[in-house]
Short mmCIF file of C-alpha atoms in Angstrom, two decimals:
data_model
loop_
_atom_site.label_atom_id
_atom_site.label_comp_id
_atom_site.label_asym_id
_atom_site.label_seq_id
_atom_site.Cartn_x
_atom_site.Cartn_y
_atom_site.Cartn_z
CA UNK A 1 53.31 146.56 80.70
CA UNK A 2 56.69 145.34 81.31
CA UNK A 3 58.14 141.50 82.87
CA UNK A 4 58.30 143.25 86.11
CA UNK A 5 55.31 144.72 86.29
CA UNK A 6 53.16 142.09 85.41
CA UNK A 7 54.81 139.93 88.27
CA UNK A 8 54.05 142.88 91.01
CA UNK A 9 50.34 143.62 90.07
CA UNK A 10 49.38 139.38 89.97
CA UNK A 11 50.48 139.14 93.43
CA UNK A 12 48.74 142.24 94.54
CA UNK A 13 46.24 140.28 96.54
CA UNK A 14 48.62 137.89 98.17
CA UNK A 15 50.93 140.61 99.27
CA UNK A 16 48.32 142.28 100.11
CA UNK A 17 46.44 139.64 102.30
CA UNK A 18 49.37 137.67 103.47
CA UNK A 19 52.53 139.77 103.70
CA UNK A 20 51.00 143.06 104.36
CA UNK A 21 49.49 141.30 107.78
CA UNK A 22 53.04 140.12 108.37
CA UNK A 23 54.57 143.02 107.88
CA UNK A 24 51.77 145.06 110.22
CA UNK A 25 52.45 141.93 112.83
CA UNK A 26 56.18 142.91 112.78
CA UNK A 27 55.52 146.28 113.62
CA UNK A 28 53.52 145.77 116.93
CA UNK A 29 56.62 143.88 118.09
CA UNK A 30 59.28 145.75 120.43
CA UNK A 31 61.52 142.76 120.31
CA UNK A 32 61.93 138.93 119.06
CA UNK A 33 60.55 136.06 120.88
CA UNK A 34 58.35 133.10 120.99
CA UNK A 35 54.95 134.60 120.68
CA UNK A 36 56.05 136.90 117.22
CA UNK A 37 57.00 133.11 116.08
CA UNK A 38 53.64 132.10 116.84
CA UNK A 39 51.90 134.68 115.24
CA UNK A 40 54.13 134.46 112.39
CA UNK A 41 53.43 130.83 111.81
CA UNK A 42 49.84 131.35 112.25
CA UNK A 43 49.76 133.89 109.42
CA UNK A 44 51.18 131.83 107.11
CA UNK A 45 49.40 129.07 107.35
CA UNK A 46 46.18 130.96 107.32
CA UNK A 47 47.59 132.08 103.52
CA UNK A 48 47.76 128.39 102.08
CA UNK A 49 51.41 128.29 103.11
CA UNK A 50 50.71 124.87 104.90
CA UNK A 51 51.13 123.28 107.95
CA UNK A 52 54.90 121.62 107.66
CA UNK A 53 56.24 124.74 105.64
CA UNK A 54 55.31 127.41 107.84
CA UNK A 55 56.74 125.40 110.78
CA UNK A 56 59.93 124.57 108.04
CA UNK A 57 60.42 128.67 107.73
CA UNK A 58 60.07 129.79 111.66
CA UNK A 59 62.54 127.27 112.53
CA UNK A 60 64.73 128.39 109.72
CA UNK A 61 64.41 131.95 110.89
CA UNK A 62 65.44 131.68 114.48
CA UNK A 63 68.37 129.93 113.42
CA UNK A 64 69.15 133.12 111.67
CA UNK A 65 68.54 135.02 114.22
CA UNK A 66 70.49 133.88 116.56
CA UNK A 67 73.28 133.16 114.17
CA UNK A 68 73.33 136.99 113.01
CA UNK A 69 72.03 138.47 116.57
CA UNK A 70 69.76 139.95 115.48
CA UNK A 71 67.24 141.59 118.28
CA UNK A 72 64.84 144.02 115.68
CA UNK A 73 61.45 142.37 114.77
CA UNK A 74 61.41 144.74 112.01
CA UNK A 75 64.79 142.44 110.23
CA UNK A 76 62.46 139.50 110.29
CA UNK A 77 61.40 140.32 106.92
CA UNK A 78 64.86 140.65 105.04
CA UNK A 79 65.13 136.99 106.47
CA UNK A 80 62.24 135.99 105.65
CA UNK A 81 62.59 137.24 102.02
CA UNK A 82 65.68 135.02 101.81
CA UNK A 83 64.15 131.93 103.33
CA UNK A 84 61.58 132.01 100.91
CA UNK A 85 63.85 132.85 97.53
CA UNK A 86 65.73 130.03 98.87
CA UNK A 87 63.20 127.22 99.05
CA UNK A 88 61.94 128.41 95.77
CA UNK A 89 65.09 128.13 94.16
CA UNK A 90 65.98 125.28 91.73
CA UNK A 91 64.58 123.24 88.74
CA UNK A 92 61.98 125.46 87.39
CA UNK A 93 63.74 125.43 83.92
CA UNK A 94 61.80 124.15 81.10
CA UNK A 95 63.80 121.08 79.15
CA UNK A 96 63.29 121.78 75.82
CA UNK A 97 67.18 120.77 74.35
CA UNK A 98 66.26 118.47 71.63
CA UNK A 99 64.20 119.03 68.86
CA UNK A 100 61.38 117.77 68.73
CA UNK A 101 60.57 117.89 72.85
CA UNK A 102 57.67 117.11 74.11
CA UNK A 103 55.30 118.75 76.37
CA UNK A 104 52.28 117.05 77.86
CA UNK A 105 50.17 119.26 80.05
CA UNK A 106 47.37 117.58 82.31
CA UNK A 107 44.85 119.12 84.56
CA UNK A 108 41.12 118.76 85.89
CA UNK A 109 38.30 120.84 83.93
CA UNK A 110 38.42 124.60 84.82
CA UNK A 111 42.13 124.59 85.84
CA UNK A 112 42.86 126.83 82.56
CA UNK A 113 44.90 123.97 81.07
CA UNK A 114 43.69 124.92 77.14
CA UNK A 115 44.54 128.41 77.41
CA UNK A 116 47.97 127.54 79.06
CA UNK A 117 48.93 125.48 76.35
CA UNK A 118 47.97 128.06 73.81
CA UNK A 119 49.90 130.84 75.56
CA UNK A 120 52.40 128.29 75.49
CA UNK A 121 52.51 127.71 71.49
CA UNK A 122 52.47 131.58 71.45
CA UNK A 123 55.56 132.08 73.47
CA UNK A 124 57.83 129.49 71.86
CA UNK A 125 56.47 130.62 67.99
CA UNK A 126 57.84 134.44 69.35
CA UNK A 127 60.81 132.83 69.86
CA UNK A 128 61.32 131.62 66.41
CA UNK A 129 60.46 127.66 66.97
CA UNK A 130 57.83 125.62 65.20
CA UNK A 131 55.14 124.08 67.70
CA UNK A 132 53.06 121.43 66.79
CA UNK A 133 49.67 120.82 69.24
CA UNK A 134 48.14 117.74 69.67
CA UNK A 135 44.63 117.83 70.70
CA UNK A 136 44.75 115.04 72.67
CA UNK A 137 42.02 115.33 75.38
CA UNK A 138 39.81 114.04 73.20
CA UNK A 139 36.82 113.51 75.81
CA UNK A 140 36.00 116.70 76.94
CA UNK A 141 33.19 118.83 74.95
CA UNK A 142 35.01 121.37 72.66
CA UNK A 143 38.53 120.88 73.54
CA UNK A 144 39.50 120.14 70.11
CA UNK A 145 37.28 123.78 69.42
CA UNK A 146 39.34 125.50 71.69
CA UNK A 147 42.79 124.04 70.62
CA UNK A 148 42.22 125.48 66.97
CA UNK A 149 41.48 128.78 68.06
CA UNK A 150 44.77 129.02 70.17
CA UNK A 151 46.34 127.40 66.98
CA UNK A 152 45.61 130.23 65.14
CA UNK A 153 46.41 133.07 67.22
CA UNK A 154 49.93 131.64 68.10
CA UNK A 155 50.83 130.13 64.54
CA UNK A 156 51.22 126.73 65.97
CA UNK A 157 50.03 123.46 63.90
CA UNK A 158 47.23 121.24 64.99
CA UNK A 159 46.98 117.20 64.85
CA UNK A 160 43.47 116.65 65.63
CA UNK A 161 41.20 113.68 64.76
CA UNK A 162 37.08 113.13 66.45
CA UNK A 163 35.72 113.45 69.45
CA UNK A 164 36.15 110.43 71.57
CA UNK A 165 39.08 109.23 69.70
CA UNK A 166 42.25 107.64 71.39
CA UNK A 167 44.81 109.83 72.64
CA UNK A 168 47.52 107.87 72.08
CA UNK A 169 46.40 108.07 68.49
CA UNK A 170 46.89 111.85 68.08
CA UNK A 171 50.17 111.70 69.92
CA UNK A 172 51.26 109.61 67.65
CA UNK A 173 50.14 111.19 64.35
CA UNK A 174 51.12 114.62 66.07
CA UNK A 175 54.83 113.21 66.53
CA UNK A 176 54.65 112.04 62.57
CA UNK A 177 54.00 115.07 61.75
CA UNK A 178 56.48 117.40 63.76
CA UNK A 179 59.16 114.67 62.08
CA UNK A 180 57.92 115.78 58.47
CA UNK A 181 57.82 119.56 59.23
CA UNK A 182 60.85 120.08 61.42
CA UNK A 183 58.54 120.78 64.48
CA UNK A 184 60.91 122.12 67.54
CA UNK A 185 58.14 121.45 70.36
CA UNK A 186 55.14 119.31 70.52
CA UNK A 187 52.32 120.24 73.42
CA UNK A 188 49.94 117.78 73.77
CA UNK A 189 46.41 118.33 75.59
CA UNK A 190 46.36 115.07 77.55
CA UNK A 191 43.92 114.11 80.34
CA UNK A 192 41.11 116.44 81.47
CA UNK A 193 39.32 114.13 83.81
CA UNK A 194 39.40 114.51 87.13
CA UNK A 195 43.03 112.78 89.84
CA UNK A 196 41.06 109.81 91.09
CA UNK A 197 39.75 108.56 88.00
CA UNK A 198 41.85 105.12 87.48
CA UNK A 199 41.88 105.25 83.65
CA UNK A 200 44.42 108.28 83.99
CA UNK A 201 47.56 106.76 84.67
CA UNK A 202 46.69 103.61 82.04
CA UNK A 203 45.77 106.49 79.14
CA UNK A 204 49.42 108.38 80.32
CA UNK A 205 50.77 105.43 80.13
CA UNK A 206 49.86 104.53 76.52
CA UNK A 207 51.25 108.19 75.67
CA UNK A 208 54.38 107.59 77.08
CA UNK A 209 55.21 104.46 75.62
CA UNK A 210 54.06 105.92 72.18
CA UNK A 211 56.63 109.11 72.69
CA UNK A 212 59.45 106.46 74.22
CA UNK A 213 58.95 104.66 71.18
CA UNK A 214 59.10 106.93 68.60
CA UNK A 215 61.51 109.56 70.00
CA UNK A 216 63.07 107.67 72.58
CA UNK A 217 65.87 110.49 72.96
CA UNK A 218 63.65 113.67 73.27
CA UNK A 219 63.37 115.85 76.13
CA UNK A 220 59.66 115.57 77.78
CA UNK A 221 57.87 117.71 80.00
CA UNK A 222 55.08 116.73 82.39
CA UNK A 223 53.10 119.91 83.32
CA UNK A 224 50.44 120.51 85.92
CA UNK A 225 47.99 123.29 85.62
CA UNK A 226 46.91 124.37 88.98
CA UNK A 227 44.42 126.70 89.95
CA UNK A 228 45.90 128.76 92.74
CA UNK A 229 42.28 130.40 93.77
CA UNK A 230 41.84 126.80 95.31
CA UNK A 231 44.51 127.52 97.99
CA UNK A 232 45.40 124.09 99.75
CA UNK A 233 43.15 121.96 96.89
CA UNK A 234 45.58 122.45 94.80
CA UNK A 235 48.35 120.61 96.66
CA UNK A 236 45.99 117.72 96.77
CA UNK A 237 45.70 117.82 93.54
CA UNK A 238 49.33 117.65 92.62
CA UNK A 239 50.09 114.59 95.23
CA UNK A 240 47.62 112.57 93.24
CA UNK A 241 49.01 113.23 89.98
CA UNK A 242 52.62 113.20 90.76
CA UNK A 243 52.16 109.11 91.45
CA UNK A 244 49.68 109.12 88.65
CA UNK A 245 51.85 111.03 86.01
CA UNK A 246 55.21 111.97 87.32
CA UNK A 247 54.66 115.51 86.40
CA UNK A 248 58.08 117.45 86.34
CA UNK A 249 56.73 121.00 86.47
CA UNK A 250 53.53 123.04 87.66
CA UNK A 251 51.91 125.68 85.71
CA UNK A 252 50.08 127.85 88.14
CA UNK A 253 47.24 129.97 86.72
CA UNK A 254 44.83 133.18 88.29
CA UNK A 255 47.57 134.24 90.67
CA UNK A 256 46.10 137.49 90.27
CA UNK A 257 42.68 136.44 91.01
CA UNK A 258 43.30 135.33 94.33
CA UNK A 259 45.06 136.12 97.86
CA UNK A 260 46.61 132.42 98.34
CA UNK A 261 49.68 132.81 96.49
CA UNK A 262 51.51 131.14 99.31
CA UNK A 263 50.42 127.70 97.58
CA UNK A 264 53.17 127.85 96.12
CA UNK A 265 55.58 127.53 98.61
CA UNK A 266 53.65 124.55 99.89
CA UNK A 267 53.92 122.85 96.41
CA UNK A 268 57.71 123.18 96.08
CA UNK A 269 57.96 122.36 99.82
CA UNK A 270 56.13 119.70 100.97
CA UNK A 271 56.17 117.65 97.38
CA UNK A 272 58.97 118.42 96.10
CA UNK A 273 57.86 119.72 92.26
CA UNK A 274 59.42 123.24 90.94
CA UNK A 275 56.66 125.91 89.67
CA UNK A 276 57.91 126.13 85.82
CA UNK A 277 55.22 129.36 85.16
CA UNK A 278 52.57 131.28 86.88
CA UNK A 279 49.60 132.86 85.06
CA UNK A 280 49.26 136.40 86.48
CA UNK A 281 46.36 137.57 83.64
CA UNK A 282 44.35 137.09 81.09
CA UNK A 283 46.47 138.55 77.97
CA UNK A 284 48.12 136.00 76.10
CA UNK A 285 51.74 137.01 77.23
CA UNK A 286 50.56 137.01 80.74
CA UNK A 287 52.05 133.43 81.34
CA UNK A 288 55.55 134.17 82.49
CA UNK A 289 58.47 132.07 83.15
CA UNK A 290 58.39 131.27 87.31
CA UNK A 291 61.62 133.22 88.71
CA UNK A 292 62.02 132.78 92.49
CA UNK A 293 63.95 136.01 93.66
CA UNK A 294 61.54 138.17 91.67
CA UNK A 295 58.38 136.35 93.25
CA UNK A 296 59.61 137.04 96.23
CA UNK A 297 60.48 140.56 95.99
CA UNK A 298 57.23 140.90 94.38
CA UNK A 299 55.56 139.55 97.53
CA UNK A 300 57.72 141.58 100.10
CA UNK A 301 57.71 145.24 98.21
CA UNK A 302 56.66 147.91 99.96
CA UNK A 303 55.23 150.63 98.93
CA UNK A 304 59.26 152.57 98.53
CA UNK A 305 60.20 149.43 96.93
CA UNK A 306 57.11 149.42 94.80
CA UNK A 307 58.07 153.27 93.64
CA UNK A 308 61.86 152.12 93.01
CA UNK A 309 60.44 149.31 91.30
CA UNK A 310 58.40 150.98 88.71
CA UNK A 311 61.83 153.10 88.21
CA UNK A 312 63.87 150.99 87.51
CA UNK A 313 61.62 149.35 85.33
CA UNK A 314 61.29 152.95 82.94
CA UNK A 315 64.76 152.68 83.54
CA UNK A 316 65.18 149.53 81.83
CA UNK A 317 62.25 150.36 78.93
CA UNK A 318 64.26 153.84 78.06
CA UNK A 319 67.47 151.94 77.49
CA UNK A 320 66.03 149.36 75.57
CA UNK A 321 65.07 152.39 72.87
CA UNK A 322 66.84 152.67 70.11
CA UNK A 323 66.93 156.29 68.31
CA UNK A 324 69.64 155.26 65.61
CA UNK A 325 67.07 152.76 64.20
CA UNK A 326 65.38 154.32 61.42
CA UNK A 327 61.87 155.76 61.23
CA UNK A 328 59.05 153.75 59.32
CA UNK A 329 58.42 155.69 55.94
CA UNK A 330 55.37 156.83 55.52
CA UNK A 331 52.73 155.37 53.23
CA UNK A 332 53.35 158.92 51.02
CA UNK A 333 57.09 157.84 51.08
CA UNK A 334 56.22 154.60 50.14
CA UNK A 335 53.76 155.77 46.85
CA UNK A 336 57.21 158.08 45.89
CA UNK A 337 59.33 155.19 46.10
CA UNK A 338 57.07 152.80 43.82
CA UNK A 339 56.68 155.75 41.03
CA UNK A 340 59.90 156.65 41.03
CA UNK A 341 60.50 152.63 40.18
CA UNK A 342 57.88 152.21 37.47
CA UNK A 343 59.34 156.07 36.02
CA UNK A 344 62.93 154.11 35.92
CA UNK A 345 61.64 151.04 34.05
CA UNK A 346 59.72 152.46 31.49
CA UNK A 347 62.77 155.35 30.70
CA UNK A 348 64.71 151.84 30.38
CA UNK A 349 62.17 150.28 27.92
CA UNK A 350 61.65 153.33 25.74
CA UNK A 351 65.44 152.43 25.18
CA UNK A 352 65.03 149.17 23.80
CA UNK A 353 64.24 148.20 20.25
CA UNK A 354 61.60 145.66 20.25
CA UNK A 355 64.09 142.51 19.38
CA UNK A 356 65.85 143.33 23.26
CA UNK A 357 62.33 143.93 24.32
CA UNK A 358 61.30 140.30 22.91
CA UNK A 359 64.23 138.65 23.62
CA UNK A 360 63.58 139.96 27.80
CA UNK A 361 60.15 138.70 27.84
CA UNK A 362 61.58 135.72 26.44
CA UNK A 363 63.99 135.51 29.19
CA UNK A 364 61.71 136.19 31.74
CA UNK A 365 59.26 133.20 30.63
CA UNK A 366 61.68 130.37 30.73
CA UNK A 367 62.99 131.77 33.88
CA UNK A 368 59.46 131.49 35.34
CA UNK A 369 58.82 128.15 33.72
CA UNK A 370 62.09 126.61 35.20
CA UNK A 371 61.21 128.12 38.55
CA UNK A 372 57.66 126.36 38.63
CA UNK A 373 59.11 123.04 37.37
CA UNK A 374 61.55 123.07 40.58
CA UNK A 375 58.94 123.91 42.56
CA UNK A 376 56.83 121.41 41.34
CA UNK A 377 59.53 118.66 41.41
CA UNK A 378 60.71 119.86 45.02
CA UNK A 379 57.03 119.29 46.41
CA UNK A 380 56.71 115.50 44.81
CA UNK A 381 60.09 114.90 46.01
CA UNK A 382 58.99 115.68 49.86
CA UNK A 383 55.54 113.91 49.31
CA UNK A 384 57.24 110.84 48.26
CA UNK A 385 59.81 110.90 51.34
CA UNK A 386 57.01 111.39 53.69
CA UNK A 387 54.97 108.70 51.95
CA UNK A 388 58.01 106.21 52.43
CA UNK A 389 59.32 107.61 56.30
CA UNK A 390 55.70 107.61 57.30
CA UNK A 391 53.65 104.89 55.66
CA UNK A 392 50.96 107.64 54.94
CA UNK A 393 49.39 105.03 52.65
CA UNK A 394 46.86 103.38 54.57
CA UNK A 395 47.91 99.95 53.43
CA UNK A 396 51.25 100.24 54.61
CA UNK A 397 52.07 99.41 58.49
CA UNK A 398 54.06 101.01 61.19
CA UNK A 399 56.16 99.39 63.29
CA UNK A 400 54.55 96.79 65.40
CA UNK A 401 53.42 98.72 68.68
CA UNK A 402 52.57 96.59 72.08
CA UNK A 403 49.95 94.81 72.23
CA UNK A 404 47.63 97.10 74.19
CA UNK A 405 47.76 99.64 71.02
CA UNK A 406 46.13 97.12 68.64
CA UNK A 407 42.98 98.84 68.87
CA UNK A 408 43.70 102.15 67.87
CA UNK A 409 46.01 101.10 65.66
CA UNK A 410 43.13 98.73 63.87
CA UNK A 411 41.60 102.20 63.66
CA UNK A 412 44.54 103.95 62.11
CA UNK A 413 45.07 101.22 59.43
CA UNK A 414 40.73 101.45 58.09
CA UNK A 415 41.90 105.11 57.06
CA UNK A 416 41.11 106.94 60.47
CA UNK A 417 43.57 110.01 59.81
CA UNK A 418 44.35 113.18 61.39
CA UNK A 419 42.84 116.39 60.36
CA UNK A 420 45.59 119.40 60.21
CA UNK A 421 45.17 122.51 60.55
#
């Protein structure tokens, strides 16, 4: 299934539920006035659109209305197409420009937050970049379980250490090691517990200062996971931890589980914080990239723009083909190719008297011999660089750290290290 696609079928419900009353409202209308405003306002709110937005958008579209005199109820959702692309517009880019960045993704239980950051590690290792997780929510009952699994099926490294552990431990053995293996993008799995818990913004604190401190120029992300099947909840949840955190992004998951998709214009609306991606399913490329004029054309289409839709889409999938690229040989092809090798090598050594056949092998050996030396030299080389950058030994020290990081660093210094996977 193509970008497009996926993006139309998760907002099935929502378009369904929401805009597919608005557009039937529309219809019963002979003309524009007050009470289609009304109604219009009353539908969105009643699809987790909120209060101050809906009002925000009605008063927007009149002003269109009478600017373009326009007098056909049936316009109203062109306009109202554009209002919304518009106030979804802006700032849901992801900052990842320096290398290492850092992501740190925070949510309640249940949100989906693990599985985000996994589809995460899997979309930037596609792309060719090296992603290191830290499994930094160390409280929660198989977390850590969960992170290796994702670790595995995106090709992402893992900085781990026990259950109950301090976070701001992994973050910083996580960072260490992205430095050593030329990591592009670290995610860490912060805080699971839930927004009014107090101890949240100390143990986000603690991170930060570790990540200020020992990559004071990289590029960080604060990411949200949202559920949006918990319509207005979600909101809530997002005012709490944008004093607690100072997310920059949301990440909002089971759009296509639920009918209040409209939770998202409330979100960028009434606080102000772009939706980065939305999770429209369960497959591990279903996390896309948020776009605003596609959201909203997914959440106005008809059932003729539906149809065009899919069209262009085969459209797009039939000129991405490429019939000059070669076919795959088959395994057959494959067998003739290797025999054909081994008959060309031993025609070659049934020419050679047995001094150029010795004096080959010879060849061959030292050539091996060198090549294993290098390698071996190479490897002690990089163990003793990373020994030196990183005071691996446990009797060397770190920089001194602030004084509130005494205790895990006491921890750090008895041999507490990491476990990599």
């Amino acid at each position: 299934m193509g970008f497009f696609a996926k993006i139309r079928d998760g907002l099935k419900k929502t378009r369904d539920a929401l805009f597919g009353r608005i557009d039937q409202m529309l219809k019963s209308f002979s003309k524009i006035d007050d009470e289609l405003f009304e109604e219009l306002e009353e539908l969105l709110v009643m699809g987790d659109v909120g209060m101050h937005t809906a009002e925000k958008i009605c008063t927007e579209l009149k002003q269109r209305v009478k600017n373009e005199g326009i007098t056909d109820p049936r316009e109203i959702r062109r306009l109202l197409e554009e209002v919304i692309t518009e106030m979804l517009r802006g700032g849901q880019e992801l900052d990842v420009s320096t290398k290492p960045s850092v992501i740190l993704v925070i949510g309640v239980n249940g949100v989906g937050k693990t599985t985000t950051i996994g589809k995460l590690a899997a979309r930037f290792t596609r792309q060719g970049k090296r992603v290191t997780m830290a499994a930094a929510d160390t409280f929660r009952a198989a977390a850590i379980d969960q992170l290796e699994i994702w670790a595995e099926r995106s090709g992402a490294d893992l900085i781990k250490q026990g259950e109950g552990s301090d976070p701001a431990a992994v973050v910083f053995d996580a960072i260490s090691s992205a430095k050593a293996r030329g990591s592009d993008i670290i995610i860490a799995d912060t805080a699971g517990r839930l927004h009014n818990k107090k101890n949240l913004m100390a143990e986000l604190a603690k991170i930060n200062r570790i990540i200020d401190r020992e990559l004071p120029d990289a590029s960080k992300e604060v990411l949200l996971v949202l559920d949006a099947t918990t319509g207005q909840n979600a909101v809530n949840q997002t005012k709490e931890f944008k004093t607690a955190a100072g997310i920059t992004g949301i990440v909002l998951t089971k759009l296509d589980g639920t009918a209040k998709g409209g939770v998202v214009l409330a979100i960028r609306e009434e606080l102000d914080v772009p939706v980065k991606f939305i999770g429209v399913g369960e497959q591990i490329d279903d996390l896309q990239p948020f776009d605003p004029e596609e959201f909203a054309r997914a959440l106005f289409a008809d059932e003729e723009s539906l149809a065009q839709w899919e069209a262009e889409e085969a459209q797009r999938e039939n000129a991405e083909e490429t019939p000059q690229t070669p076919a795959r040989p088959s395994t057959a092809d494959i067998w003739e190719q290797i025999d054909a090798q081994e008959a060309l090598e031993r025609e070659q050594q049934a020419e050679q008297t047995p001094e150029e056949a010795a004096a080959l092998e010879a060849q061959r050996a030292e050539e091996e011999r060198r090549r294993q030396e290098e390698q071996k030299k190479r490897t002690e080389e990089r163990r003793s660089r990373a020994k030196t950058k990183y005071n691996w030994s446990t009797e060397a020290s770190p920089e001194e750290p602030a004084e509130q990081d005494d205790e895990w660093l006491r921890q750090w210094r008895s041999g507490s290290e990491s476990t990599e996977t």
